[in-house]
Amino acid sequence: MTDRVFNFSAGPATLPVSVLEQAQSEMLNYKGAGMSVMEMSHRSKAFESIIQHAEADLRALLNIPENYKVLFLQGGASLQFAMVPMNLLPKGKSADYILTGSWGQGAFKEAKKLGAVREAATTAGSNFNRLPGPEEVKLDEGAAYVHFTSNETIFGVEFDEEPATGDVPLVCDMSSDFISRPIDVSKYGLIYAGAQKNAGPAGATIVIVRDDLLERVPEGLPAMLDYRNMAKNGSMYNTPPCYAIYICGLVFKWLINGIGGLEKMHALNKEKAKILYDAIDSSDGYYRGHAEKACRSLMNVTLRLPSEELENKFVKEATAVGLDGLKGHRSVGGLRASIYNAFPKAGVEKLVEFMNAFQKNSG
Ligand code: PMP
């Protein structure tokens, strides 16, 4: 494995090597089917078993209650920005959005085209380097739902607890911290996540939705955009993203059998993030974290150097030694180290070593 780099990409992102190896070994002949998963009918027994096991393992991992449906859809989290209001925001009602970064803003902008929405809180004023305190969140008790983004991938701010919304259903874009830690699914009305960070390859979007919310879905939506239709057909109204679902299934198995569940995964994620944040905090201000300490993401570590010139030099030299994908998003600048579930601790340690040497040589 010496020719694999440490891949800090924000997504699509690094996958467990054991999952890639299993996919490789099953590529030409999946369990005696004489073909790869990419080539088989989605109506075949073999694929039916793949999607059923993927769902069962995800249910086990997240302890998903029975009154929730699990859907494997397409169109990315971005399509969910539109599907959520199309399905869950009836005429005459409005929805609340808590804005803590660009992805939340994107969801809000899309929802605005489709119904009445309110900004319940925003931290745009501080370039999304923090989360709003409970007193800053102005909720409408009659809202159809409250939408928030549990981890803002670009700014690196993460909620460690869901906002309290009383009886108003909570809708969460969990794309970049999905299955990185245990959560209480019963606190949510709907969770969605693009797969390409923690769950698998791009192409599958996972939606977990409480049954009673499906009753709200209005008649007449296009079939592909209708949660009730997708749920009724077990995500197979049309050809699902078969290969992506297969890899997600392997990742869920890796989390269960290889890692030992989400408590263990969370502990590992905290350990990795601490190594990196400690390095930032002990650099005498040479490295500066973007997010306030209380809301630092365990998944996306965002930081600045003393100048843009040094940041460019850092990225270039890091890439040359196999530390790949560290350039920050243009709206924050600086560096971003995405250290999702499958990102190895050894890569974080190598980055910290590199940071210390870089500071010494360039500071
Ligand atoms: N929400 C969040 C939190 C994200 O990180 C991303 C992608 N980086 C998106 C939404 C958009 O996802 P997609 O590209 O799957 O539409």
Coordinates of C-alpha atoms and ligand atoms in Angstrom, one line a residue:
M1 CA 0.0 0.0 0.0
T2 CA 3.0 2.3 -0.1
D3 CA 1.8 4.0 -3.3
R4 CA -1.4 5.2 -1.7
V5 CA -1.4 8.8 -0.5
F6 CA -3.0 10.2 2.7
N7 CA -6.1 11.6 1.1
F8 CA -7.6 14.6 3.0
S9 CA -10.2 15.3 0.4
A10 CA -13.6 16.6 1.7
G11 CA -15.5 14.3 -0.6
P12 CA -15.5 12.0 -2.4
A13 CA -13.1 10.9 0.3
T14 CA -10.9 8.1 1.4
L15 CA -12.5 4.7 1.9
P16 CA -11.3 1.8 4.1
V17 CA -8.6 -0.2 2.3
S18 CA -10.3 -3.5 3.3
V19 CA -13.5 -2.4 1.6
L20 CA -11.6 -1.5 -1.6
E21 CA -9.8 -4.9 -1.4
Q22 CA -13.1 -6.7 -1.0
A23 CA -14.7 -4.9 -3.9
Q24 CA -11.6 -5.7 -5.9
S25 CA -11.8 -9.4 -5.1
E26 CA -15.5 -9.5 -6.0
M27 CA -15.1 -7.4 -9.1
L28 CA -15.2 -10.1 -11.8
N29 CA -17.4 -12.6 -10.1
Y30 CA -19.6 -11.5 -7.2
K31 CA -20.2 -14.5 -4.9
G32 CA -20.4 -16.9 -7.8
A33 CA -22.9 -14.8 -9.8
G34 CA -20.3 -14.8 -12.7
M35 CA -20.5 -11.1 -13.0
S36 CA -19.7 -7.9 -11.1
V37 CA -22.3 -6.0 -9.0
M38 CA -22.0 -3.3 -11.7
E39 CA -23.3 -5.6 -14.3
M40 CA -26.2 -7.4 -12.5
S41 CA -29.9 -6.6 -12.6
H42 CA -31.2 -4.6 -9.7
R43 CA -34.1 -7.1 -9.7
S44 CA -31.7 -10.0 -9.2
K45 CA -31.7 -12.1 -6.0
A46 CA -28.1 -11.1 -5.5
F47 CA -28.7 -7.4 -5.6
E48 CA -31.9 -7.7 -3.5
S49 CA -29.8 -9.3 -0.8
I50 CA -27.1 -6.5 -1.1
I51 CA -29.6 -3.7 -0.6
Q52 CA -31.5 -5.5 2.2
H53 CA -28.3 -6.2 4.0
A54 CA -27.1 -2.6 3.5
E55 CA -30.3 -1.3 5.1
A56 CA -30.3 -3.8 7.9
D57 CA -26.7 -3.0 8.8
L58 CA -27.4 0.7 8.7
R59 CA -30.4 0.2 11.0
A60 CA -28.2 -1.8 13.4
L61 CA -25.4 0.8 13.3
L62 CA -27.6 3.8 14.0
N63 CA -30.3 1.9 16.0
I64 CA -33.0 3.2 13.7
P65 CA -36.5 2.8 15.2
E66 CA -39.0 0.7 13.2
N67 CA -41.2 3.7 12.4
Y68 CA -38.5 5.2 10.1
K69 CA -37.9 4.3 6.5
V70 CA -34.4 4.1 5.0
L71 CA -34.1 5.2 1.4
F72 CA -31.2 5.0 -1.0
L73 CA -31.7 7.8 -3.5
Q74 CA -29.7 9.7 -6.2
G75 CA -29.1 13.4 -6.9
G76 CA -26.8 14.0 -3.9
A77 CA -27.6 16.1 -0.8
S78 CA -28.2 19.0 -3.2
L79 CA -31.4 17.3 -4.5
Q80 CA -32.5 16.9 -0.9
F81 CA -32.3 20.7 -0.5
A82 CA -35.3 20.7 -2.9
M83 CA -37.0 17.4 -2.0
V84 CA -37.3 18.3 1.7
P85 CA -39.6 21.3 1.1
M86 CA -41.4 19.7 -1.9
N87 CA -42.4 16.8 0.4
L88 CA -42.6 18.3 3.8
L89 CA -43.6 22.0 3.5
P90 CA -47.3 22.3 2.9
K91 CA -48.8 25.5 1.4
G92 CA -49.8 27.9 4.2
K93 CA -46.9 26.8 6.5
S94 CA -43.3 27.9 6.7
A95 CA -40.1 26.2 7.6
D96 CA -37.2 27.4 9.8
Y97 CA -33.6 27.2 8.8
I98 CA -30.6 27.5 11.1
L99 CA -27.7 28.7 8.9
T100 CA -24.2 27.8 10.1
G101 CA -22.4 27.6 6.7
S102 CA -22.7 27.5 2.9
W103 CA -24.5 24.2 2.8
G104 CA -27.2 25.4 5.1
Q105 CA -27.4 28.6 3.0
G106 CA -27.7 26.4 -0.1
A107 CA -30.6 24.4 1.4
F108 CA -32.3 27.6 2.4
K109 CA -32.0 29.2 -1.0
E110 CA -33.4 26.1 -2.7
A111 CA -36.3 25.9 -0.2
K112 CA -37.2 29.6 -0.8
K113 CA -38.1 28.7 -4.4
L114 CA -40.6 26.2 -3.3
G115 CA -42.3 27.6 -0.2
A116 CA -42.3 30.0 2.7
V117 CA -39.1 29.8 4.8
R118 CA -37.6 31.7 7.7
E119 CA -34.1 32.2 8.8
A120 CA -34.2 31.1 12.4
A121 CA -30.5 31.9 13.1
T122 CA -27.4 32.7 11.1
T123 CA -23.7 33.0 12.0
A124 CA -22.8 34.5 8.6
G125 CA -21.7 37.7 10.4
S126 CA -18.6 35.9 11.7
N127 CA -17.9 34.0 8.5
F128 CA -19.5 30.9 10.0
N129 CA -16.7 30.2 12.5
R130 CA -19.2 29.4 15.3
L131 CA -22.6 28.0 16.1
P132 CA -25.5 30.1 17.4
G133 CA -26.2 29.9 21.1
P134 CA -29.7 28.7 22.0
E135 CA -30.8 32.3 22.7
E136 CA -29.9 33.3 19.1
V137 CA -32.2 30.7 17.6
K138 CA -35.6 32.2 17.0
L139 CA -37.9 29.3 16.3
D140 CA -41.5 29.5 15.0
E141 CA -43.6 27.0 17.1
G142 CA -45.9 26.5 14.1
A143 CA -43.1 25.7 11.6
A144 CA -43.4 22.7 9.3
Y145 CA -39.9 21.7 10.2
V146 CA -36.6 23.1 11.4
H147 CA -33.6 22.4 9.1
F148 CA -30.0 22.4 10.2
T149 CA -26.6 21.1 9.0
S150 CA -24.9 19.0 11.7
N151 CA -21.5 19.6 10.2
E152 CA -20.6 22.4 7.9
T153 CA -17.9 20.8 5.7
I154 CA -16.4 24.0 4.4
F155 CA -16.1 26.0 7.6
G156 CA -15.5 23.1 9.9
V157 CA -18.2 23.7 12.5
E158 CA -20.1 20.8 14.0
F159 CA -23.0 20.6 16.4
D160 CA -22.4 18.1 19.2
E161 CA -26.0 18.2 20.2
E162 CA -29.2 18.7 18.1
P163 CA -31.0 22.0 18.5
A164 CA -34.1 21.6 20.7
T165 CA -37.2 22.2 18.6
G166 CA -40.0 20.8 20.8
D167 CA -42.7 19.2 18.7
V168 CA -41.5 20.7 15.4
P169 CA -39.8 17.9 13.3
L170 CA -36.0 18.3 13.0
V171 CA -34.6 17.9 9.5
C172 CA -30.8 17.5 9.3
D173 CA -28.3 17.6 6.5
M174 CA -25.8 15.1 8.0
S175 CA -23.8 14.6 4.8
S176 CA -20.4 15.2 6.4
D177 CA -20.7 13.6 9.8
F178 CA -23.2 10.8 9.0
I179 CA -22.3 7.6 10.9
S180 CA -19.3 9.2 12.5
R181 CA -20.8 8.9 16.0
P182 CA -23.9 7.5 17.6
I183 CA -27.0 9.7 17.4
D184 CA -30.6 9.3 18.7
V185 CA -32.5 9.0 15.5
S186 CA -35.8 9.3 17.3
K187 CA -35.0 13.1 17.8
Y188 CA -35.2 13.6 14.0
G189 CA -38.0 13.8 11.5
L190 CA -35.7 13.3 8.6
I191 CA -31.9 12.9 8.1
Y192 CA -30.2 13.0 4.7
A193 CA -26.6 12.5 3.7
G194 CA -24.7 12.2 0.4
A195 CA -22.7 9.0 0.7
Q196 CA -19.3 10.3 -0.5
K197 CA -17.8 11.2 2.8
N198 CA -18.3 8.6 5.4
A199 CA -20.7 6.1 3.8
G200 CA -19.3 5.2 0.4
P201 CA -18.8 6.5 -3.1
A202 CA -20.7 9.4 -4.7
G203 CA -24.0 8.4 -6.3
A204 CA -26.0 7.2 -3.4
T205 CA -27.9 9.6 -1.1
I206 CA -29.3 8.2 2.1
V207 CA -32.5 9.4 3.6
I208 CA -34.0 8.3 6.9
V209 CA -37.5 9.5 7.4
R210 CA -40.1 9.1 10.1
D211 CA -43.3 7.4 8.8
D212 CA -45.8 10.1 9.9
L213 CA -43.9 12.7 7.8
L214 CA -44.6 10.6 4.7
E215 CA -48.3 11.3 5.2
R216 CA -47.6 15.0 4.5
V217 CA -46.3 14.3 1.0
P218 CA -48.6 16.1 -1.4
E219 CA -50.2 14.4 -4.3
G220 CA -48.8 15.0 -7.8
L221 CA -45.1 15.2 -7.2
P222 CA -42.9 13.8 -9.9
A223 CA -42.4 10.2 -9.0
M224 CA -38.6 10.4 -8.6
L225 CA -39.0 13.3 -6.2
D226 CA -41.7 11.7 -4.0
Y227 CA -40.5 10.2 -0.7
R228 CA -43.6 8.2 -0.4
N229 CA -43.2 6.6 -3.8
M230 CA -39.6 5.8 -3.1
A231 CA -40.4 4.3 0.3
K232 CA -43.3 2.3 -1.2
N233 CA -40.9 0.8 -3.7
G234 CA -38.1 0.1 -1.3
S235 CA -35.8 2.6 -3.2
M236 CA -36.3 0.6 -6.4
Y237 CA -39.0 2.6 -8.2
N238 CA -36.3 2.8 -10.9
T239 CA -32.7 1.5 -11.2
P240 CA -31.0 2.5 -8.0
P241 CA -27.3 3.4 -7.8
C242 CA -26.5 -0.3 -7.4
Y243 CA -22.7 -0.2 -7.2
A244 CA -22.7 2.7 -4.7
I245 CA -25.2 1.0 -2.5
Y246 CA -23.0 -2.2 -2.6
I247 CA -20.0 -0.2 -1.4
C248 CA -22.0 1.6 1.3
G249 CA -23.0 -1.9 2.5
L250 CA -19.4 -3.0 2.7
V251 CA -18.6 0.2 4.6
F252 CA -21.4 -0.5 7.1
K253 CA -20.1 -4.0 7.6
W254 CA -16.6 -2.6 8.2
L255 CA -18.0 -0.2 10.8
I256 CA -19.8 -3.1 12.6
N257 CA -17.2 -5.8 12.4
G258 CA -13.9 -4.0 11.7
I259 CA -14.4 -1.0 14.0
G260 CA -16.9 -2.3 16.5
G261 CA -19.7 0.2 16.1
L262 CA -20.3 3.9 16.3
E263 CA -19.2 4.4 19.9
K264 CA -15.8 3.1 19.0
M265 CA -15.7 5.1 15.7
H266 CA -16.6 8.2 17.6
A267 CA -13.8 7.6 20.1
L268 CA -11.3 7.1 17.2
N269 CA -12.6 10.2 15.5
K270 CA -12.1 12.3 18.6
E271 CA -8.6 10.9 19.1
K272 CA -7.6 11.8 15.5
A273 CA -9.1 15.3 15.7
K274 CA -7.4 16.0 19.0
I275 CA -4.0 15.3 17.6
L276 CA -4.5 17.9 14.9
Y277 CA -6.2 20.6 17.0
D278 CA -3.5 20.2 19.7
A279 CA -0.9 20.8 17.1
I280 CA -2.7 24.0 16.0
D281 CA -3.1 25.2 19.6
S282 CA 0.5 24.6 20.5
S283 CA 2.0 26.4 17.4
D284 CA 2.2 29.8 19.1
G285 CA -0.3 31.2 16.7
Y286 CA 1.5 30.1 13.5
Y287 CA -1.5 27.9 12.7
R288 CA -4.9 29.4 13.5
G289 CA -8.0 27.3 13.5
H290 CA -11.0 28.9 11.7
A291 CA -13.7 27.5 14.0
E292 CA -14.1 28.6 17.6
K293 CA -12.9 25.8 19.9
A294 CA -16.4 24.9 21.3
C295 CA -17.7 24.1 17.8
R296 CA -14.7 22.5 16.1
S297 CA -15.6 19.7 13.7
L298 CA -14.2 16.2 14.2
M299 CA -14.4 15.7 10.4
N300 CA -13.1 18.8 8.7
V301 CA -10.3 20.7 10.4
T302 CA -10.0 24.2 8.9
L303 CA -6.9 26.4 9.6
R304 CA -4.9 29.3 8.3
L305 CA -1.2 30.1 8.2
P306 CA 0.4 33.5 8.6
S307 CA 0.1 34.3 4.8
E308 CA -1.6 33.0 1.7
E309 CA 1.9 32.6 0.2
L310 CA 2.8 30.2 3.0
E311 CA -0.5 28.4 2.6
N312 CA 0.2 27.7 -1.0
K313 CA 3.8 26.6 -0.2
F314 CA 2.4 24.3 2.5
V315 CA -0.1 22.6 0.2
K316 CA 2.5 22.2 -2.6
E317 CA 5.1 20.7 -0.3
A318 CA 2.6 18.5 1.6
T319 CA 1.3 17.1 -1.7
A320 CA 4.8 16.2 -2.7
V321 CA 5.2 14.0 0.3
G322 CA 1.9 12.2 0.0
L323 CA -0.4 14.5 2.0
D324 CA -3.0 15.1 -0.6
G325 CA -6.1 17.3 -0.8
L326 CA -5.3 19.9 1.9
K327 CA -6.2 23.1 0.1
G328 CA -9.1 24.8 1.9
H329 CA -12.3 25.9 0.2
R330 CA -11.9 29.4 -1.4
S331 CA -14.6 30.9 1.0
V332 CA -12.4 30.3 4.0
G333 CA -9.0 30.0 2.4
G334 CA -6.1 28.3 4.2
L335 CA -6.1 24.6 4.7
R336 CA -8.7 22.0 5.3
A337 CA -7.9 18.5 6.5
S338 CA -10.9 16.2 6.2
I339 CA -10.4 13.2 8.5
Y340 CA -13.5 11.1 8.1
N341 CA -14.0 7.7 9.5
A342 CA -11.8 5.8 7.1
F343 CA -8.9 8.4 7.3
P344 CA -6.1 6.6 9.3
K345 CA -4.6 8.0 12.5
A346 CA -1.1 7.5 10.9
G347 CA -2.0 10.1 8.3
V348 CA -3.0 12.7 11.0
E349 CA 0.3 12.0 12.7
K350 CA 2.2 12.4 9.5
L351 CA 0.5 15.7 8.9
V352 CA 1.4 17.0 12.4
E353 CA 5.0 16.0 11.9
F354 CA 4.9 17.9 8.6
M355 CA 3.3 21.0 10.2
N356 CA 6.0 21.1 12.9
A357 CA 8.8 20.8 10.4
F358 CA 7.2 23.4 8.0
Q359 CA 6.8 25.9 10.9
K360 CA 10.4 25.4 11.9
N361 CA 11.7 25.8 8.3
S362 CA 9.4 28.5 7.0
G363 CA 8.3 30.4 10.1
Ligands
PMP1 N1 -24.3 19.3 2.4 C1 -23.1 19.2 2.9 C2 -22.9 19.3 4.4 C3 -22.0 18.9 2.1 O1 -20.8 18.7 2.6 C4 -22.2 18.7 0.7 C5 -21.1 18.3 -0.2 N2 -19.8 18.6 0.1 C6 -23.5 18.9 0.2 C7 -24.5 19.1 1.1 C8 -23.8 18.7 -1.3 O2 -23.7 17.4 -1.5 P1 -23.8 16.8 -3.0 O3 -22.6 17.1 -3.7 O4 -24.0 15.3 -2.7 O5 -25.1 17.3 -3.6

